[in-house]
Every structure is written in C-alpha cells, then in structure tokens.
Amino acid sequence: AQKITQTQPGMFVQEKEAVTLDCTYDTSDPSYGLFWYKQPSSGEMIFLIYQGSYDQQNATEGRYSLNFQKARKSANLVISASQLGDSAMYFCAMREIIQGAQKLVFGQGTRLTINP
Amino acid sequence: EAQVTQNPRYLITVTGKKLTVTCSQNMNHEYMSWYRQDPGLGLRQIYYSMNVEVTDKGDVPEGYKVSRKEKRNFPLILESPSPNQTSLYFCASSSNAGTSGSGNPYEQYFGPGTRLTVT
C-alpha cells in the first residue's frame, strides 16, 4: 500500500492565486513527521516545511503553510500568493522510525506550473 | 556553510563498468542515506547508514553497495551498472532522529543530485 499519496500529477495556477497541493499518508506509528520539498528544474531538493505528528498547530513558513488534518491523514501544502518562481515539482514525504532507523518515504510528486 | 556534496554531478557510462558516486557532508551528521528518483515514482531509498560502519538496505538496494568508513563520507557503488539504474541519485544526511513527533524538523539535507545514464 502506498504510504504517501499525491493525487495531483500536475497543477496549473494563475500567478498571485493561492494553491493547495494534496498529500495523504498512511501509518500506524503515533510518532511521525511530514515534510514538503520543492524541486525546481535545476534538480536540487529544497526543504519547505515540516509538521510533527504531535504538533498542535499547523506549521507555517512564510508563504507556505501545512494544513494538517490528523484524523483524515492529510498534510496538504498551501502556498499563498503564488509567484512564477514557485513553478517546480513538489514532494510530500513522511518520516518514520523503523527499528530505531529514520526513513523518509516520498510521494510521487506534483508538478506545479504558475502562469503569468 | 553546511552542505552535502556529491560527485560527479553527471555521468554517462556503459553497462558493466563499475562506478562510485561520492557523498560527503560537513555537519557531523550520524545519519546518511541514498535515494534514487524516477519519474512517477518519487524518491526511493536505496541504502542508509545510522553511523560509521552501520549500514542497512532501503527499499531498492539491488545492484548497489555502500560503505561508511568515516562519518562524513557515504559512497554509493555500482559494481556492474545496468540501464535500469539510469536515474537521478540523491545523497542526504541528518542527525539521528529521536522518537519525538514534535519540535525540531529532523530535516534531511540533500546533496545536489547525480544524474546517471547507463547505456
């Protein structure tokens, strides 16, 4: 079973609009973490935001916020006031601790295109 | 500057010719790992290391070897590369994670990636 699911292979958004990228996850571990990474066309992985499973409040980092709905097992990324430079591939990932070892499991990614 | 470096960044090779992709980090991180990225599949873990001389298989270890003789270095070895190992490879490092699900991000720092083509 897929542990991290990103159901939107591609999204197209007008500049300055807000955008929500979907991510659902599956784990029975009560302690886990959720990450979002951005991968521009240059290829590097850029850390955006993190949410711990015990964190009471939704994480925010500048224009990025994470809409964490624990009961629904979703961790959607919200980008407010999108910019042309936001065009990139976005990955959701879950950190699990398995037998003391950290593991990051990634979703398939969503390619976001911001139109001027 | 805290960073993870990988070399080479680009490599085109032929089937069966042994190669090594180097990875080095300057943050004194205990944990290091290798991922491969393929279209539609996201990133998948190949191998990881919890500390010096401690390595273990990830989800897709077949055809790869690793070693961790020093804390800063974690090379990926392809003894006999095949075309299905054509991919984008990332090395990553972090502090060893605790079991807490809150607080600090336990961020993994990624290298710039190595694009490998095996013909």
PDB file of C-alpha atoms in Angstrom:
ATOM      1  CA  ALA A   1       0.000   0.000   0.000  1.00  0.00           C
ATOM      2  CA  GLN A   2       1.218   3.459  -0.870  1.00  0.00           C
ATOM      3  CA  LYS A   3       2.322   5.238   2.272  1.00  0.00           C
ATOM      4  CA  ILE A   4       2.334   8.707   0.778  1.00  0.00           C
ATOM      5  CA  THR A   5      -0.108   9.637  -1.956  1.00  0.00           C
ATOM      6  CA  GLN A   6      -0.076  12.777  -4.024  1.00  0.00           C
ATOM      7  CA  THR A   7      -3.092  12.584  -6.311  1.00  0.00           C
ATOM      8  CA  GLN A   8      -2.312  15.610  -8.481  1.00  0.00           C
ATOM      9  CA  PRO A   9       0.365  14.807 -11.068  1.00  0.00           C
ATOM     10  CA  GLY A  10       0.168  18.373 -12.379  1.00  0.00           C
ATOM     11  CA  MET A  11      -1.426  21.661 -11.451  1.00  0.00           C
ATOM     12  CA  PHE A  12      -1.734  24.948 -13.289  1.00  0.00           C
ATOM     13  CA  VAL A  13      -2.404  28.125 -11.317  1.00  0.00           C
ATOM     14  CA  GLN A  14      -2.542  31.804 -12.144  1.00  0.00           C
ATOM     15  CA  GLU A  15       0.100  33.989 -10.574  1.00  0.00           C
ATOM     16  CA  LYS A  16      -0.922  35.516  -7.222  1.00  0.00           C
ATOM     17  CA  GLU A  17      -3.555  32.886  -6.587  1.00  0.00           C
ATOM     18  CA  ALA A  18      -3.311  30.566  -3.623  1.00  0.00           C
ATOM     19  CA  VAL A  19      -2.669  26.909  -4.360  1.00  0.00           C
ATOM     20  CA  THR A  20      -3.188  23.742  -2.359  1.00  0.00           C
ATOM     21  CA  LEU A  21      -1.156  20.631  -3.059  1.00  0.00           C
ATOM     22  CA  ASP A  22      -2.686  17.461  -1.694  1.00  0.00           C
ATOM     23  CA  CYS A  23      -0.921  14.791   0.321  1.00  0.00           C
ATOM     24  CA  THR A  24      -2.370  11.853   2.212  1.00  0.00           C
ATOM     25  CA  TYR A  25      -0.369   9.387   4.232  1.00  0.00           C
ATOM     26  CA  ASP A  26      -0.753   6.032   5.873  1.00  0.00           C
ATOM     27  CA  THR A  27       0.982   4.959   9.059  1.00  0.00           C
ATOM     28  CA  SER A  28       0.112   3.198  12.280  1.00  0.00           C
ATOM     29  CA  ASP A  29       3.026   4.774  14.128  1.00  0.00           C
ATOM     30  CA  PRO A  30       1.858   7.532  16.510  1.00  0.00           C
ATOM     31  CA  SER A  31       5.183   9.352  16.102  1.00  0.00           C
ATOM     32  CA  TYR A  32       5.949  10.572  12.621  1.00  0.00           C
ATOM     33  CA  GLY A  33       6.768  13.703  10.714  1.00  0.00           C
ATOM     34  CA  LEU A  34       5.671  15.169   7.425  1.00  0.00           C
ATOM     35  CA  PHE A  35       7.831  17.207   5.073  1.00  0.00           C
ATOM     36  CA  TRP A  36       7.336  19.118   1.899  1.00  0.00           C
ATOM     37  CA  TYR A  37      10.191  19.604  -0.528  1.00  0.00           C
ATOM     38  CA  LYS A  38      10.424  21.707  -3.655  1.00  0.00           C
ATOM     39  CA  GLN A  39      12.427  20.572  -6.647  1.00  0.00           C
ATOM     40  CA  PRO A  40      12.957  23.259  -9.290  1.00  0.00           C
ATOM     41  CA  SER A  41      14.071  22.416 -12.797  1.00  0.00           C
ATOM     42  CA  SER A  42      17.692  22.637 -11.659  1.00  0.00           C
ATOM     43  CA  GLY A  43      17.087  19.434  -9.694  1.00  0.00           C
ATOM     44  CA  GLU A  44      18.034  20.217  -6.114  1.00  0.00           C
ATOM     45  CA  MET A  45      15.724  19.310  -3.239  1.00  0.00           C
ATOM     46  CA  ILE A  46      14.709  22.334  -1.189  1.00  0.00           C
ATOM     47  CA  PHE A  47      13.145  21.828   2.243  1.00  0.00           C
ATOM     48  CA  LEU A  48       9.985  23.900   2.672  1.00  0.00           C
ATOM     49  CA  ILE A  49       8.119  22.932   5.797  1.00  0.00           C
ATOM     50  CA  TYR A  50       7.771  20.273   8.472  1.00  0.00           C
ATOM     51  CA  GLN A  51       4.915  19.061  10.687  1.00  0.00           C
ATOM     52  CA  GLY A  52       5.375  16.679  13.589  1.00  0.00           C
ATOM     53  CA  SER A  53       2.555  14.310  14.448  1.00  0.00           C
ATOM     54  CA  TYR A  54       2.305  15.727  17.966  1.00  0.00           C
ATOM     55  CA  ASP A  55       2.435  19.360  16.910  1.00  0.00           C
ATOM     56  CA  GLN A  56      -0.796  21.025  17.923  1.00  0.00           C
ATOM     57  CA  GLN A  57      -0.662  23.852  15.427  1.00  0.00           C
ATOM     58  CA  ASN A  58      -0.293  23.790  11.688  1.00  0.00           C
ATOM     59  CA  ALA A  59       3.219  24.619  10.560  1.00  0.00           C
ATOM     60  CA  THR A  60       3.857  27.849   8.671  1.00  0.00           C
ATOM     61  CA  GLU A  61       6.946  29.180   6.907  1.00  0.00           C
ATOM     62  CA  GLY A  62       6.436  32.482   5.134  1.00  0.00           C
ATOM     63  CA  ARG A  63       4.065  31.882   2.216  1.00  0.00           C
ATOM     64  CA  TYR A  64       3.932  28.166   2.950  1.00  0.00           C
ATOM     65  CA  SER A  65       1.578  26.550   5.403  1.00  0.00           C
ATOM     66  CA  LEU A  66       0.736  22.956   6.060  1.00  0.00           C
ATOM     67  CA  ASN A  67      -2.918  22.056   6.510  1.00  0.00           C
ATOM     68  CA  PHE A  68      -2.511  19.098   8.857  1.00  0.00           C
ATOM     69  CA  GLN A  69      -5.651  17.043   9.394  1.00  0.00           C
ATOM     70  CA  LYS A  70      -4.528  14.144  11.511  1.00  0.00           C
ATOM     71  CA  ALA A  71      -7.820  12.253  11.612  1.00  0.00           C
ATOM     72  CA  ARG A  72      -8.021  12.341   7.828  1.00  0.00           C
ATOM     73  CA  LYS A  73      -4.293  11.594   7.491  1.00  0.00           C
ATOM     74  CA  SER A  74      -3.754  14.506   5.201  1.00  0.00           C
ATOM     75  CA  ALA A  75      -0.982  17.090   5.113  1.00  0.00           C
ATOM     76  CA  ASN A  76      -1.723  19.491   2.305  1.00  0.00           C
ATOM     77  CA  LEU A  77       0.699  22.264   1.379  1.00  0.00           C
ATOM     78  CA  VAL A  78      -0.817  25.695   0.881  1.00  0.00           C
ATOM     79  CA  ILE A  79       1.120  28.343  -0.996  1.00  0.00           C
ATOM     80  CA  SER A  80      -0.361  31.794  -0.659  1.00  0.00           C
ATOM     81  CA  ALA A  81       0.041  34.446  -3.355  1.00  0.00           C
ATOM     82  CA  SER A  82       1.820  32.194  -5.811  1.00  0.00           C
ATOM     83  CA  GLN A  83       4.787  33.503  -7.792  1.00  0.00           C
ATOM     84  CA  LEU A  84       6.336  32.454 -11.095  1.00  0.00           C
ATOM     85  CA  GLY A  85       9.300  31.113  -9.154  1.00  0.00           C
ATOM     86  CA  ASP A  86       7.016  28.623  -7.418  1.00  0.00           C
ATOM     87  CA  SER A  87       6.852  26.583 -10.617  1.00  0.00           C
ATOM     88  CA  ALA A  88       8.519  23.314  -9.682  1.00  0.00           C
ATOM     89  CA  MET A  89       7.947  19.723  -8.644  1.00  0.00           C
ATOM     90  CA  TYR A  90       6.718  19.368  -5.067  1.00  0.00           C
ATOM     91  CA  PHE A  91       7.176  16.265  -2.948  1.00  0.00           C
ATOM     92  CA  CYS A  92       5.437  15.275   0.225  1.00  0.00           C
ATOM     93  CA  ALA A  93       7.399  12.921   2.476  1.00  0.00           C
ATOM     94  CA  MET A  94       6.821  11.122   5.739  1.00  0.00           C
ATOM     95  CA  ARG A  95       9.479  10.369   8.305  1.00  0.00           C
ATOM     96  CA  GLU A  96       9.071   7.082  10.071  1.00  0.00           C
ATOM     97  CA  ILE A  97      11.174   5.486  12.767  1.00  0.00           C
ATOM     98  CA  ILE A  98      11.542   1.799  11.993  1.00  0.00           C
ATOM     99  CA  GLN A  99      13.633  -0.257  14.439  1.00  0.00           C
ATOM    100  CA  GLY A 100      15.426   2.886  15.511  1.00  0.00           C
ATOM    101  CA  ALA A 101      16.245   3.932  11.971  1.00  0.00           C
ATOM    102  CA  GLN A 102      14.857   7.034  10.359  1.00  0.00           C
ATOM    103  CA  LYS A 103      13.274   6.614   6.967  1.00  0.00           C
ATOM    104  CA  LEU A 104      11.811   9.162   4.598  1.00  0.00           C
ATOM    105  CA  VAL A 105       9.062   7.893   2.317  1.00  0.00           C
ATOM    106  CA  PHE A 106       8.179  10.138  -0.604  1.00  0.00           C
ATOM    107  CA  GLY A 107       5.068  10.631  -2.651  1.00  0.00           C
ATOM    108  CA  GLN A 108       5.096  10.642  -6.445  1.00  0.00           C
ATOM    109  CA  GLY A 109       5.230  14.415  -6.633  1.00  0.00           C
ATOM    110  CA  THR A 110       3.069  17.181  -8.090  1.00  0.00           C
ATOM    111  CA  ARG A 111       4.339  19.402 -10.868  1.00  0.00           C
ATOM    112  CA  LEU A 112       3.111  22.940 -10.245  1.00  0.00           C
ATOM    113  CA  THR A 113       3.084  25.480 -13.046  1.00  0.00           C
ATOM    114  CA  ILE A 114       2.375  29.126 -12.291  1.00  0.00           C
ATOM    115  CA  ASN A 115       1.014  31.044 -15.258  1.00  0.00           C
ATOM    116  CA  PRO A 116       1.584  34.804 -15.579  1.00  0.00           C
TER     117      PRO A 116
ATOM    118  CA  GLU B   1      28.445  26.540   5.014  1.00  0.00           C
ATOM    119  CA  ALA B   2      26.521  23.385   5.906  1.00  0.00           C
ATOM    120  CA  GLN B   3      26.296  21.217   2.857  1.00  0.00           C
ATOM    121  CA  VAL B   4      26.177  17.797   1.287  1.00  0.00           C
ATOM    122  CA  THR B   5      28.331  17.354  -1.783  1.00  0.00           C
ATOM    123  CA  GLN B   6      28.091  14.690  -4.444  1.00  0.00           C
ATOM    124  CA  ASN B   7      30.428  13.828  -7.272  1.00  0.00           C
ATOM    125  CA  PRO B   8      30.120  13.517 -10.143  1.00  0.00           C
ATOM    126  CA  ARG B   9      27.042  15.576 -10.912  1.00  0.00           C
ATOM    127  CA  TYR B  10      26.596  13.962 -14.300  1.00  0.00           C
ATOM    128  CA  LEU B  11      27.836  10.605 -15.508  1.00  0.00           C
ATOM    129  CA  ILE B  12      27.307   8.616 -18.668  1.00  0.00           C
ATOM    130  CA  THR B  13      28.713   5.116 -18.571  1.00  0.00           C
ATOM    131  CA  VAL B  14      28.318   1.714 -20.177  1.00  0.00           C
ATOM    132  CA  THR B  15      26.777  -1.458 -18.850  1.00  0.00           C
ATOM    133  CA  GLY B  16      29.051  -3.377 -16.517  1.00  0.00           C
ATOM    134  CA  LYS B  17      31.647  -0.696 -15.850  1.00  0.00           C
ATOM    135  CA  LYS B  18      31.993  -0.257 -12.100  1.00  0.00           C
ATOM    136  CA  LEU B  19      31.432   3.234 -10.781  1.00  0.00           C
ATOM    137  CA  THR B  20      31.334   5.092  -7.485  1.00  0.00           C
ATOM    138  CA  VAL B  21      29.336   8.178  -6.621  1.00  0.00           C
ATOM    139  CA  THR B  22      30.820  10.005  -3.683  1.00  0.00           C
ATOM    140  CA  CYS B  23      28.871  11.810  -0.972  1.00  0.00           C
ATOM    141  CA  SER B  24      30.306  13.968   1.772  1.00  0.00           C
ATOM    142  CA  GLN B  25      28.716  16.111   4.485  1.00  0.00           C
ATOM    143  CA  ASN B  26      30.288  18.683   6.798  1.00  0.00           C
ATOM    144  CA  MET B  27      27.623  18.780   9.522  1.00  0.00           C
ATOM    145  CA  ASN B  28      28.846  15.852  11.623  1.00  0.00           C
ATOM    146  CA  HIS B  29      25.578  14.075  10.940  1.00  0.00           C
ATOM    147  CA  GLU B  30      25.237  10.484  12.034  1.00  0.00           C
ATOM    148  CA  TYR B  31      22.585   9.514   9.529  1.00  0.00           C
ATOM    149  CA  MET B  32      23.179   9.362   5.783  1.00  0.00           C
ATOM    150  CA  SER B  33      21.179   7.816   3.001  1.00  0.00           C
ATOM    151  CA  TRP B  34      20.942   7.382  -0.751  1.00  0.00           C
ATOM    152  CA  TYR B  35      17.814   7.820  -2.854  1.00  0.00           C
ATOM    153  CA  ARG B  36      17.037   7.405  -6.487  1.00  0.00           C
ATOM    154  CA  GLN B  37      14.419   9.486  -8.254  1.00  0.00           C
ATOM    155  CA  ASP B  38      12.463   8.163 -11.210  1.00  0.00           C
ATOM    156  CA  PRO B  39       9.525   9.813 -12.992  1.00  0.00           C
ATOM    157  CA  GLY B  40       6.193   8.968 -11.405  1.00  0.00           C
ATOM    158  CA  LEU B  41       7.828   7.159  -8.507  1.00  0.00           C
ATOM    159  CA  GLY B  42       9.180   9.985  -6.404  1.00  0.00           C
ATOM    160  CA  LEU B  43      12.320   9.277  -4.407  1.00  0.00           C
ATOM    161  CA  ARG B  44      13.038   5.783  -3.151  1.00  0.00           C
ATOM    162  CA  GLN B  45      15.619   4.904  -0.546  1.00  0.00           C
ATOM    163  CA  ILE B  46      18.471   2.672  -1.669  1.00  0.00           C
ATOM    164  CA  TYR B  47      20.627   2.345   1.444  1.00  0.00           C
ATOM    165  CA  TYR B  48      21.065   4.195   4.686  1.00  0.00           C
ATOM    166  CA  SER B  49      23.617   4.422   7.459  1.00  0.00           C
ATOM    167  CA  MET B  50      22.939   5.213  11.099  1.00  0.00           C
ATOM    168  CA  ASN B  51      26.610   5.799  11.872  1.00  0.00           C
ATOM    169  CA  VAL B  52      30.135   4.700  10.980  1.00  0.00           C
ATOM    170  CA  GLU B  53      30.233   1.033   9.967  1.00  0.00           C
ATOM    171  CA  VAL B  54      26.435   0.745  10.335  1.00  0.00           C
ATOM    172  CA  THR B  55      24.564   0.411   7.051  1.00  0.00           C
ATOM    173  CA  ASP B  56      21.301  -1.185   6.016  1.00  0.00           C
ATOM    174  CA  LYS B  57      19.142  -1.716   2.962  1.00  0.00           C
ATOM    175  CA  GLY B  58      16.391   0.627   1.969  1.00  0.00           C
ATOM    176  CA  ASP B  59      13.569  -0.130  -0.427  1.00  0.00           C
ATOM    177  CA  VAL B  60      15.555  -0.658  -3.630  1.00  0.00           C
ATOM    178  CA  PRO B  61      19.039  -1.925  -2.723  1.00  0.00           C
ATOM    179  CA  GLU B  62      19.541  -4.442  -5.566  1.00  0.00           C
ATOM    180  CA  GLY B  63      22.586  -3.654  -7.671  1.00  0.00           C
ATOM    181  CA  TYR B  64      24.080  -1.179  -5.193  1.00  0.00           C
ATOM    182  CA  LYS B  65      26.646  -1.249  -2.423  1.00  0.00           C
ATOM    183  CA  VAL B  66      27.615   1.323   0.170  1.00  0.00           C
ATOM    184  CA  SER B  67      30.253   1.782   2.830  1.00  0.00           C
ATOM    185  CA  ARG B  68      30.602   4.091   5.811  1.00  0.00           C
ATOM    186  CA  LYS B  69      34.205   4.082   6.954  1.00  0.00           C
ATOM    187  CA  GLU B  70      34.176   7.734   8.000  1.00  0.00           C
ATOM    188  CA  LYS B  71      31.363   9.767   9.445  1.00  0.00           C
ATOM    189  CA  ARG B  72      31.434  12.391   6.716  1.00  0.00           C
ATOM    190  CA  ASN B  73      31.524  10.090   3.673  1.00  0.00           C
ATOM    191  CA  PHE B  74      28.976   7.656   2.292  1.00  0.00           C
ATOM    192  CA  PRO B  75      29.862   6.465  -1.226  1.00  0.00           C
ATOM    193  CA  LEU B  76      27.428   4.614  -3.467  1.00  0.00           C
ATOM    194  CA  ILE B  77      28.960   1.828  -5.515  1.00  0.00           C
ATOM    195  CA  LEU B  78      27.510   0.242  -8.629  1.00  0.00           C
ATOM    196  CA  GLU B  79      29.600  -2.870  -9.219  1.00  0.00           C
ATOM    197  CA  SER B  80      28.033  -3.709 -12.589  1.00  0.00           C
ATOM    198  CA  PRO B  81      25.698  -0.931 -13.710  1.00  0.00           C
ATOM    199  CA  SER B  82      22.741  -1.758 -15.913  1.00  0.00           C
ATOM    200  CA  PRO B  83      20.433   0.506 -17.949  1.00  0.00           C
ATOM    201  CA  ASN B  84      17.670   0.204 -15.345  1.00  0.00           C
ATOM    202  CA  GLN B  85      19.940   2.079 -12.948  1.00  0.00           C
ATOM    203  CA  THR B  86      19.722   5.158 -15.115  1.00  0.00           C
ATOM    204  CA  SER B  87      18.287   7.662 -12.681  1.00  0.00           C
ATOM    205  CA  LEU B  88      18.799  10.793 -10.618  1.00  0.00           C
ATOM    206  CA  TYR B  89      20.546   9.972  -7.353  1.00  0.00           C
ATOM    207  CA  PHE B  90      20.480  11.971  -4.147  1.00  0.00           C
ATOM    208  CA  CYS B  91      22.543  11.651  -1.035  1.00  0.00           C
ATOM    209  CA  ALA B  92      21.091  13.045   2.193  1.00  0.00           C
ATOM    210  CA  SER B  93      22.190  13.459   5.781  1.00  0.00           C
ATOM    211  CA  SER B  94      20.625  14.358   9.109  1.00  0.00           C
ATOM    212  CA  SER B  95      21.091  13.985  12.819  1.00  0.00           C
ATOM    213  CA  ASN B  96      19.854  10.653  14.068  1.00  0.00           C
ATOM    214  CA  ALA B  97      16.142  11.024  14.667  1.00  0.00           C
ATOM    215  CA  GLY B  98      14.659  10.633  18.071  1.00  0.00           C
ATOM    216  CA  THR B  99      11.218   9.210  18.550  1.00  0.00           C
ATOM    217  CA  SER B 100       9.502  12.517  19.195  1.00  0.00           C
ATOM    218  CA  GLY B 101       6.815  13.510  16.750  1.00  0.00           C
ATOM    219  CA  SER B 102       7.033  17.194  17.579  1.00  0.00           C
ATOM    220  CA  GLY B 103       9.513  20.008  17.785  1.00  0.00           C
ATOM    221  CA  ASN B 104      12.533  20.238  15.527  1.00  0.00           C
ATOM    222  CA  PRO B 105      12.184  19.117  11.951  1.00  0.00           C
ATOM    223  CA  TYR B 106      14.842  16.397  11.757  1.00  0.00           C
ATOM    224  CA  GLU B 107      15.456  17.853   8.373  1.00  0.00           C
ATOM    225  CA  GLN B 108      17.354  15.816   5.869  1.00  0.00           C
ATOM    226  CA  TYR B 109      19.903  17.838   3.948  1.00  0.00           C
ATOM    227  CA  PHE B 110      20.133  16.765   0.339  1.00  0.00           C
ATOM    228  CA  GLY B 111      23.072  16.848  -1.998  1.00  0.00           C
ATOM    229  CA  PRO B 112      22.685  18.464  -5.434  1.00  0.00           C
ATOM    230  CA  GLY B 113      21.989  15.153  -7.168  1.00  0.00           C
ATOM    231  CA  THR B 114      23.888  12.950  -9.629  1.00  0.00           C
ATOM    232  CA  ARG B 115      22.321  12.249 -12.977  1.00  0.00           C
ATOM    233  CA  LEU B 116      23.482   8.809 -14.111  1.00  0.00           C
ATOM    234  CA  THR B 117      22.928   7.341 -17.549  1.00  0.00           C
ATOM    235  CA  VAL B 118      23.887   3.735 -18.222  1.00  0.00           C
ATOM    236  CA  THR B 119      23.923   2.726 -21.887  1.00  0.00           C
TER     237      THR B 119
END
